[in-house]
Amino acid sequence: MMAARCQRTSHSATPEMKTLLLDDEPFELQLLEHHLRRLGFDEVVACRSARAALDLLPGADSGFELIFCDLQMPDIDGVELIRHLRELNYPGGLILVSGEDERILLSVEQLARSRGLNVLGALRKPIVPADLAEVLLRHNARRDAAADAAAACDYAPERVAAAIFNGELVNHYQPKVDLLDGTLAGVETLVRWQHPHDGLVFPDRFVEVAERSGRIDDLTSVVLAEAVRQAWQWRETGLDIKVAVNVSMRSLASLSFAELVLAELERAHMPPSALVIEVTETALMQDPRAPLDILNRLRLKGIGLSIDDFGTGNASLAKLRDIPFSELKIDRGFVHGAAANRLLRAITETSLGMAKRLGMTSVAEGVEDRSDWDFLSAIGCDQAQGYFIARPMPPEDFPEWAADWQERRPGLIACPAGMAV
Ligand code: C2E
Ligand code: CA
Ligand code: CA
């Protein structure tokens, strides 16, 4: 019975991605199939009901690599189908299709991602070939990136441990500047691995390995010790700035962490107020009590605490409630392009309002161009960080950047009063 509602169509064109189309409206189904055929899709199965589609998807080995799913369907709707796909461990790509409001599409997309599905994008009906081609292009790019990332994660824990102990990690620093007048407010320390063969390796390729293999505390101490030493050196040359260090929530599981931080500051004769700890969370904490204890103690000593990636799933409001943060970093995913996007703008402005009401310094990360800068300046954000100002750099490049910045500053601070935001 189900098979009668599913039409199997084979085409001779090259892409061999086995694709499932799901929509209760026959016209939309035919149109999508037509567009895909013109793009050279080889094997397309069109289904008019989610039940029929689920019969074709018995498990991870069904062979489907791509599913286009309409959200609005009479029996099982798109949201429910997402749950079933999760239960079936569907490994392929998912493209959501809907004639509904854009926000519904975006939020279902988010939901599917949070369930671990590989969402390639969302398409508004009526589907136009250009949008379809763009989503598919993105799919291929992501597939390549995922393959790169998989290959990139291949450092063995022993190799990462050796890098930590052999002094192969180096700190780069990215400036945070005041949006009001462009003065340098501080720097964020971003660790890199100067690999003897692979060149400069970025933290996404080894920080998680260190976390998973119980080496994150060692990594943190090495980065922290060097950052504090560098801050002291800058201070000696008259540059009195705050230095921020990223600390994963996992490092906050051992109660000795606070002692380690205080000892490093003391050794370098630096006041606690010179240090900011940016708290990043990559995994759910098993016991949230230890971090609360440590962070509260550090704050009491005068060390700055920053809630990193604010607005993303990991940086929740509950954390704001429980931890006395002094700084809020608005995640770059909400910052770049916010001036021209209603949704991003609302999130950025709300985060900023929250920081203000709680007396926290607001920092926007991912400031990539002049319009990001002007927007943040107009809404009264305190500090900006991002490629527009400077990329992370080794400390020896800092004086040259600072000199360039002095020249750029005057042209940036004159944001016309009353500018429409
Ligand atoms: P994060 O803390 O969110 O750091 C900001 C990341 O955004 C950095 O990537 C930085 O290079 C990049 N970035 C800065 N400005 C821009 C911009 O304008 N546009 C874009 N697209 N990106 C920008 P990076 O250095 O690759 O670091 C990635 C993450 O690794 C950091 O994210 C942080 O969570 C983690 N990390 C870095 N150093 C450490 C460390 O010492 N310890 C721990 N636990 N994590 C670290
Ligand atoms: Ca950070
Ligand atoms: Ca961030």
Coordinates of C-alpha atoms and ligand atoms in Angstrom, one line a residue:
M1 CA 0.0 0.0 0.0
M2 CA 2.8 2.3 1.0
A3 CA 4.8 1.5 -2.2
A4 CA 1.8 2.6 -4.3
R5 CA 2.2 6.1 -2.8
C6 CA 5.9 6.2 -3.6
Q7 CA 7.2 6.6 -7.1
R8 CA 10.7 5.5 -7.8
T9 CA 12.3 7.4 -10.6
S10 CA 15.7 6.9 -12.1
H11 CA 17.6 9.5 -14.1
S12 CA 20.7 9.1 -16.1
A13 CA 22.6 12.1 -14.9
T14 CA 25.8 11.9 -12.9
P15 CA 25.3 12.8 -9.1
E16 CA 24.7 9.4 -7.5
M17 CA 23.3 10.9 -4.3
K18 CA 20.3 8.8 -3.4
T19 CA 17.6 11.3 -2.6
L20 CA 14.2 11.2 -0.9
L21 CA 11.6 13.9 -1.5
L22 CA 8.8 14.2 0.9
D23 CA 5.8 16.5 0.4
D24 CA 2.0 15.9 0.5
E25 CA 1.5 18.3 -2.4
P26 CA 2.0 16.5 -5.7
F27 CA 2.7 19.7 -7.6
E28 CA 5.5 20.8 -5.3
L29 CA 6.9 17.3 -5.3
Q30 CA 7.0 17.2 -9.1
L31 CA 8.5 20.6 -9.3
L32 CA 11.3 19.7 -6.9
E33 CA 12.0 16.5 -8.7
H34 CA 12.1 18.4 -12.0
H35 CA 14.7 20.9 -10.6
L36 CA 16.8 18.2 -9.1
R37 CA 16.7 16.2 -12.4
R38 CA 17.9 19.3 -14.2
L39 CA 20.8 19.6 -11.7
G40 CA 21.7 16.0 -12.7
F41 CA 20.3 14.0 -9.8
D42 CA 20.4 10.4 -10.6
E43 CA 18.2 8.5 -8.1
V44 CA 15.2 10.3 -6.7
V45 CA 12.4 8.7 -4.7
A46 CA 9.3 10.9 -4.2
C47 CA 6.9 10.3 -1.3
R48 CA 3.6 11.9 -0.5
S49 CA 3.5 10.9 3.1
A50 CA 6.0 10.7 6.0
R51 CA 4.7 7.1 6.8
A52 CA 5.6 6.0 3.3
A53 CA 9.0 7.6 3.7
L54 CA 9.7 6.0 7.0
D55 CA 9.0 2.6 5.5
L56 CA 11.8 3.3 3.1
L57 CA 14.2 4.3 5.9
P58 CA 14.6 1.2 8.0
G59 CA 18.0 2.3 9.3
A60 CA 21.3 3.9 8.7
D61 CA 21.9 1.5 5.8
S62 CA 18.9 2.6 3.7
G63 CA 21.3 4.3 1.3
F64 CA 19.6 7.7 1.3
E65 CA 22.1 10.5 1.4
L66 CA 19.7 13.4 1.1
I67 CA 16.2 14.1 2.3
F68 CA 14.0 17.0 1.3
C69 CA 11.2 17.3 3.9
D70 CA 8.2 19.5 3.8
L71 CA 7.3 20.7 7.3
Q72 CA 3.5 20.9 6.9
M73 CA 2.1 17.5 6.3
P74 CA -1.2 15.9 7.3
D75 CA -0.2 12.6 9.0
I76 CA 3.3 13.0 10.4
D77 CA 4.6 16.5 10.2
G78 CA 8.2 17.6 9.6
V79 CA 9.0 18.1 13.3
E80 CA 7.8 14.6 14.1
L81 CA 9.7 13.2 11.2
I82 CA 12.9 14.8 12.6
R83 CA 12.4 12.8 15.8
H84 CA 12.0 9.6 13.8
L85 CA 15.1 10.3 11.7
R86 CA 17.0 10.8 14.9
E87 CA 15.8 7.4 16.2
L88 CA 16.8 5.8 13.0
N89 CA 20.2 7.3 13.2
Y90 CA 19.8 8.7 9.8
P91 CA 23.3 9.7 8.7
G92 CA 22.6 11.7 5.6
G93 CA 21.7 15.4 4.8
L94 CA 18.4 17.0 5.5
I95 CA 16.9 20.0 3.7
L96 CA 13.7 21.5 5.2
V97 CA 11.1 22.9 2.9
S98 CA 8.2 25.1 3.9
G99 CA 5.8 27.7 2.8
E100 CA 5.6 28.9 6.4
D101 CA 7.1 31.9 8.1
E102 CA 10.8 32.1 7.9
R103 CA 11.2 32.0 11.7
I104 CA 9.4 28.7 11.9
L105 CA 11.7 27.3 9.3
L106 CA 14.8 28.6 11.2
S107 CA 13.6 27.3 14.5
V108 CA 12.8 23.8 13.1
E109 CA 16.3 23.9 11.5
Q110 CA 17.8 24.6 14.9
L111 CA 15.8 21.8 16.5
A112 CA 16.9 19.3 13.9
R113 CA 20.6 20.4 14.4
S114 CA 20.2 20.1 18.2
R115 CA 19.0 16.5 17.6
G116 CA 22.2 15.8 15.9
L117 CA 20.9 15.7 12.3
N118 CA 22.9 17.0 9.5
V119 CA 20.8 19.9 8.3
L120 CA 22.1 21.4 5.1
G121 CA 19.6 24.2 4.9
A122 CA 16.1 25.3 4.6
L123 CA 14.1 26.3 1.5
R124 CA 11.1 28.5 1.2
K125 CA 8.3 27.5 -1.2
P126 CA 8.0 27.9 -4.1
I127 CA 11.4 26.5 -4.5
V128 CA 13.5 28.4 -7.1
P129 CA 16.4 26.6 -8.8
A130 CA 19.0 29.2 -7.7
D131 CA 18.2 28.6 -4.0
L132 CA 18.2 24.9 -4.5
A133 CA 21.6 25.0 -6.2
E134 CA 23.0 27.2 -3.4
V135 CA 21.9 24.8 -0.7
L136 CA 23.4 21.8 -2.5
L137 CA 26.6 23.7 -3.1
R138 CA 26.8 24.4 0.6
H139 CA 26.2 20.7 1.2
N140 CA 29.3 19.8 -0.9
A141 CA 31.4 22.4 0.8
R142 CA 30.4 21.2 4.2
R143 CA 31.0 17.6 3.2
D144 CA 34.6 18.6 2.2
A145 CA 35.0 20.6 5.4
A146 CA 33.7 17.6 7.4
A147 CA 36.2 15.4 5.7
D148 CA 38.9 17.9 6.4
A149 CA 37.8 18.2 10.0
A150 CA 37.8 14.4 10.4
A151 CA 41.3 14.3 9.0
A152 CA 42.2 17.2 11.1
C153 CA 41.3 15.6 14.4
D154 CA 43.8 12.8 13.9
Y155 CA 46.4 14.0 16.5
A156 CA 46.9 11.2 19.0
P157 CA 46.4 12.2 22.6
E158 CA 50.1 11.2 23.3
R159 CA 51.2 13.6 20.6
V160 CA 49.2 16.5 22.0
A161 CA 50.5 15.7 25.5
A162 CA 54.0 15.8 24.2
A163 CA 53.4 19.1 22.5
I164 CA 52.2 20.6 25.8
F165 CA 55.2 19.4 27.7
N166 CA 57.8 20.1 25.0
G167 CA 56.8 23.7 24.8
E168 CA 55.4 23.5 21.2
L169 CA 52.3 25.6 22.2
V170 CA 52.5 29.3 21.5
N171 CA 50.1 32.1 22.5
H172 CA 48.7 34.5 19.9
Y173 CA 46.8 37.5 21.1
Q174 CA 43.8 39.3 19.6
P175 CA 43.0 42.9 20.7
K176 CA 39.7 44.0 22.3
V177 CA 39.1 47.7 21.7
D178 CA 36.8 50.2 23.2
L179 CA 34.0 51.1 20.8
L180 CA 33.7 54.6 22.2
D181 CA 37.1 55.9 21.4
G182 CA 39.0 52.9 20.0
T183 CA 41.4 52.6 22.9
L184 CA 43.0 49.2 23.4
A185 CA 41.1 47.6 26.3
G186 CA 42.7 44.1 26.4
V187 CA 43.7 41.1 24.5
E188 CA 42.4 37.5 24.3
T189 CA 44.9 34.7 24.4
L190 CA 44.4 32.1 21.7
V191 CA 46.6 29.1 21.8
R192 CA 48.3 27.6 18.7
W193 CA 50.6 24.7 18.2
Q194 CA 53.8 25.3 16.4
H195 CA 54.0 21.8 15.0
P196 CA 57.5 20.8 13.7
H197 CA 56.0 19.4 10.4
D198 CA 52.5 20.7 10.0
G199 CA 53.1 24.3 10.7
L200 CA 50.8 26.4 12.8
V201 CA 47.9 24.2 14.1
F202 CA 44.7 25.8 15.3
P203 CA 43.0 25.0 18.6
D204 CA 40.0 23.2 17.1
R205 CA 42.5 20.4 16.2
F206 CA 43.9 19.8 19.6
V207 CA 42.1 21.5 22.5
E208 CA 39.3 18.9 22.4
V209 CA 41.8 16.1 22.2
A210 CA 43.4 17.5 25.4
E211 CA 40.0 17.8 27.0
R212 CA 39.1 14.2 26.2
S213 CA 42.4 12.8 27.3
G214 CA 42.6 14.5 30.6
R215 CA 45.3 17.0 29.5
I216 CA 43.3 20.2 29.5
D217 CA 44.6 21.3 32.9
D218 CA 48.2 21.0 31.6
L219 CA 47.3 22.9 28.5
T220 CA 45.6 25.6 30.6
S221 CA 48.6 26.0 32.9
V222 CA 51.0 26.4 30.0
V223 CA 48.8 29.0 28.2
L224 CA 48.1 30.9 31.4
A225 CA 51.7 31.0 32.6
E226 CA 52.8 32.4 29.3
A227 CA 49.9 34.9 29.0
V228 CA 50.6 36.3 32.5
R229 CA 54.3 36.5 31.7
Q230 CA 53.5 38.4 28.5
A231 CA 51.1 40.7 30.3
W232 CA 53.9 41.6 32.7
Q233 CA 56.3 42.3 29.8
W234 CA 53.7 44.6 28.2
R235 CA 53.3 46.3 31.5
E236 CA 57.0 46.9 31.7
T237 CA 56.8 48.8 28.4
G238 CA 53.9 50.9 29.6
L239 CA 51.1 48.9 28.1
D240 CA 48.7 48.3 30.9
I241 CA 46.0 46.0 29.5
K242 CA 43.9 43.1 30.6
V243 CA 44.8 39.7 29.3
A244 CA 42.0 37.1 28.8
V245 CA 42.6 33.4 28.8
N246 CA 40.1 30.7 27.6
V247 CA 39.3 28.1 30.2
S248 CA 37.2 25.2 29.5
M249 CA 34.6 24.2 32.1
R250 CA 36.4 20.9 32.3
S251 CA 39.4 22.6 33.8
L252 CA 37.1 23.8 36.6
A253 CA 36.5 20.3 37.9
S254 CA 39.6 20.3 40.2
L255 CA 39.4 22.6 43.2
S256 CA 43.1 23.4 42.9
F257 CA 42.5 25.4 39.8
A258 CA 42.0 28.6 41.7
E259 CA 45.3 28.2 43.5
L260 CA 47.1 27.6 40.2
V261 CA 45.8 30.8 38.8
L262 CA 46.6 32.9 41.9
A263 CA 50.1 31.4 42.1
E264 CA 50.8 32.3 38.4
L265 CA 49.7 35.9 39.0
E266 CA 51.8 36.1 42.1
R267 CA 54.8 34.7 40.4
A268 CA 54.6 37.4 37.7
H269 CA 53.8 40.1 40.2
M270 CA 50.6 40.8 38.4
P271 CA 47.4 42.0 40.1
P272 CA 44.3 39.7 39.8
S273 CA 42.5 42.6 38.0
A274 CA 44.9 42.2 35.0
L275 CA 43.4 38.8 34.2
V276 CA 40.1 37.8 32.6
I277 CA 39.0 34.2 32.4
E278 CA 36.8 33.5 29.4
V279 CA 34.7 30.5 30.4
T280 CA 34.0 28.2 27.5
E281 CA 31.9 25.1 27.7
T282 CA 32.4 22.3 25.2
A283 CA 30.6 19.6 27.1
L284 CA 27.9 19.2 29.7
M285 CA 29.3 19.3 33.1
Q286 CA 28.9 16.2 35.3
D287 CA 29.1 18.0 38.6
P288 CA 28.4 21.8 38.3
R289 CA 29.3 22.5 41.9
A290 CA 33.1 22.6 41.6
P291 CA 33.1 25.2 38.8
L292 CA 30.8 27.4 40.8
D293 CA 33.0 27.2 43.8
I294 CA 36.2 28.0 41.8
L295 CA 34.7 30.8 39.7
N296 CA 33.2 32.5 42.7
R297 CA 36.5 32.4 44.5
L298 CA 38.4 33.8 41.5
R299 CA 35.9 36.6 41.2
L300 CA 36.2 37.4 44.9
K301 CA 40.0 37.8 44.4
G302 CA 39.3 40.4 41.7
I303 CA 39.9 38.3 38.5
G304 CA 37.5 39.1 35.7
L305 CA 35.1 36.4 34.5
S306 CA 33.7 36.4 31.0
I307 CA 30.9 34.3 29.7
D308 CA 32.1 33.3 26.3
D309 CA 29.9 32.6 23.2
F310 CA 26.9 34.2 24.9
G311 CA 23.7 33.3 23.1
T312 CA 24.8 29.8 21.9
G313 CA 23.4 26.7 23.5
N314 CA 26.3 26.2 25.8
A315 CA 26.2 29.7 27.4
S316 CA 22.8 29.7 29.0
L317 CA 21.0 32.1 31.2
A318 CA 21.3 29.7 34.1
K319 CA 25.0 30.2 34.0
L320 CA 24.5 34.0 34.2
R321 CA 22.3 33.4 37.3
D322 CA 24.8 31.1 39.0
I323 CA 28.2 32.7 38.2
P324 CA 29.2 36.3 39.0
F325 CA 30.4 37.1 35.5
S326 CA 31.9 40.6 34.9
E327 CA 32.0 40.4 31.1
L328 CA 29.6 39.1 28.5
K329 CA 30.9 38.1 25.0
I330 CA 28.3 38.1 22.4
D331 CA 29.0 35.2 20.1
R332 CA 30.2 36.0 16.7
G333 CA 27.4 34.1 15.1
F334 CA 25.1 37.0 16.2
V335 CA 27.4 39.9 15.5
H336 CA 28.7 39.8 12.0
G337 CA 26.0 41.0 9.7
A338 CA 23.6 42.0 12.5
A339 CA 23.1 45.5 11.1
A340 CA 21.3 44.0 8.1
N341 CA 19.5 41.1 9.7
R342 CA 16.4 41.6 11.9
L343 CA 16.9 38.4 13.9
L344 CA 20.6 38.8 14.6
R345 CA 20.0 42.4 15.5
A346 CA 17.4 41.5 18.0
I347 CA 19.6 38.9 19.6
T348 CA 22.6 41.2 19.8
E349 CA 20.6 44.1 21.2
T350 CA 19.0 41.8 23.8
S351 CA 22.3 40.4 24.9
L352 CA 23.7 43.9 25.2
G353 CA 20.7 45.0 27.2
M354 CA 21.2 42.1 29.6
A355 CA 24.9 42.9 30.0
K356 CA 24.0 46.5 30.8
R357 CA 21.3 45.6 33.3
L358 CA 23.6 43.3 35.1
G359 CA 26.5 45.8 35.1
M360 CA 28.8 43.7 32.9
T361 CA 31.2 44.8 30.2
S362 CA 29.8 43.8 26.8
V363 CA 32.2 42.6 24.2
A364 CA 31.1 41.7 20.6
E365 CA 33.3 39.2 18.9
G366 CA 33.5 38.5 15.2
V367 CA 33.5 42.2 14.2
E368 CA 34.5 41.7 10.6
D369 CA 33.6 44.9 8.8
R370 CA 32.8 48.6 9.1
S371 CA 29.1 48.1 9.2
D372 CA 29.5 45.6 12.2
W373 CA 31.6 48.3 13.9
D374 CA 29.1 51.1 13.3
F375 CA 26.2 49.1 14.4
L376 CA 27.8 48.0 17.7
S377 CA 29.0 51.5 18.3
A378 CA 25.5 52.9 17.7
I379 CA 23.8 50.5 20.1
G380 CA 26.3 51.2 22.8
C381 CA 28.3 48.0 23.0
D382 CA 31.4 48.5 25.2
Q383 CA 34.1 46.6 23.3
A384 CA 34.8 45.0 19.9
Q385 CA 37.0 42.2 18.8
G386 CA 37.4 40.7 15.4
Y387 CA 39.2 40.6 12.0
F388 CA 38.1 44.2 11.3
I389 CA 40.3 45.3 14.2
A390 CA 43.0 42.7 14.1
R391 CA 43.5 39.0 13.6
P392 CA 45.1 37.1 16.5
M393 CA 48.9 37.6 16.2
P394 CA 52.1 36.6 17.9
P395 CA 53.2 39.1 20.5
E396 CA 56.1 40.3 18.4
D397 CA 53.7 41.7 15.8
F398 CA 51.8 43.7 18.4
P399 CA 53.8 47.0 18.3
E400 CA 53.3 47.3 14.6
W401 CA 49.6 46.6 14.8
A402 CA 49.2 49.1 17.7
A403 CA 50.9 51.8 15.6
D404 CA 48.6 51.1 12.6
W405 CA 45.6 51.1 14.8
Q406 CA 46.5 54.6 16.2
E407 CA 46.2 55.8 12.6
R408 CA 42.9 54.1 11.9
R409 CA 41.2 55.0 15.1
P410 CA 40.2 58.6 14.4
G411 CA 38.3 57.5 11.3
L412 CA 36.2 55.0 13.3
I413 CA 35.1 56.8 16.3
A414 CA 33.0 59.5 14.6
C415 CA 29.8 57.5 14.4
P416 CA 27.2 60.1 13.6
A417 CA 24.8 60.8 16.5
G418 CA 21.3 59.6 15.9
M419 CA 22.4 57.2 13.2
A420 CA 19.5 54.8 12.4
V421 CA 20.1 51.4 13.8
Ligands
C2E1 P1 36.7 31.6 21.0 O1 37.1 31.7 22.5 O2 35.3 31.9 20.7 O3 37.8 32.5 20.2 C1 37.5 33.3 19.1 C2 37.8 32.5 17.9 O4 37.3 33.3 16.8 C3 39.3 32.4 17.6 O5 39.5 31.2 16.8 C4 39.5 33.6 16.7 O6 40.7 33.5 15.9 C5 38.3 33.7 15.9 N1 38.0 35.0 15.4 C6 38.4 36.2 16.0 N2 37.9 37.2 15.3 C7 37.1 36.7 14.3 C8 36.3 37.3 13.3 O7 36.2 38.5 13.1 N3 35.6 36.4 12.5 C9 35.7 35.1 12.6 N4 35.0 34.3 11.8 N5 36.5 34.5 13.6 C10 37.2 35.3 14.4 P2 40.6 30.2 17.2 O8 41.9 30.9 17.6 O9 40.7 29.2 16.1 O10 40.0 29.6 18.5 C11 38.9 28.7 18.5 C12 38.5 28.3 19.9 O11 39.4 27.5 20.5 C13 38.3 29.5 20.8 O12 37.0 30.1 20.5 C14 38.3 28.9 22.2 O13 37.1 28.3 22.5 C15 39.3 27.7 21.9 N6 40.6 28.1 22.5 C16 41.6 28.9 22.0 N7 42.6 28.9 22.9 C17 42.3 28.2 24.0 C18 42.9 27.8 25.2 O14 44.0 28.3 25.6 N8 42.2 27.0 26.0 C19 41.0 26.5 25.7 N9 40.4 25.7 26.6 N10 40.3 26.8 24.6 C20 41.0 27.6 23.7
CA2 CA 37.1 33.2 24.0
CA3 CA 33.4 32.8 20.9

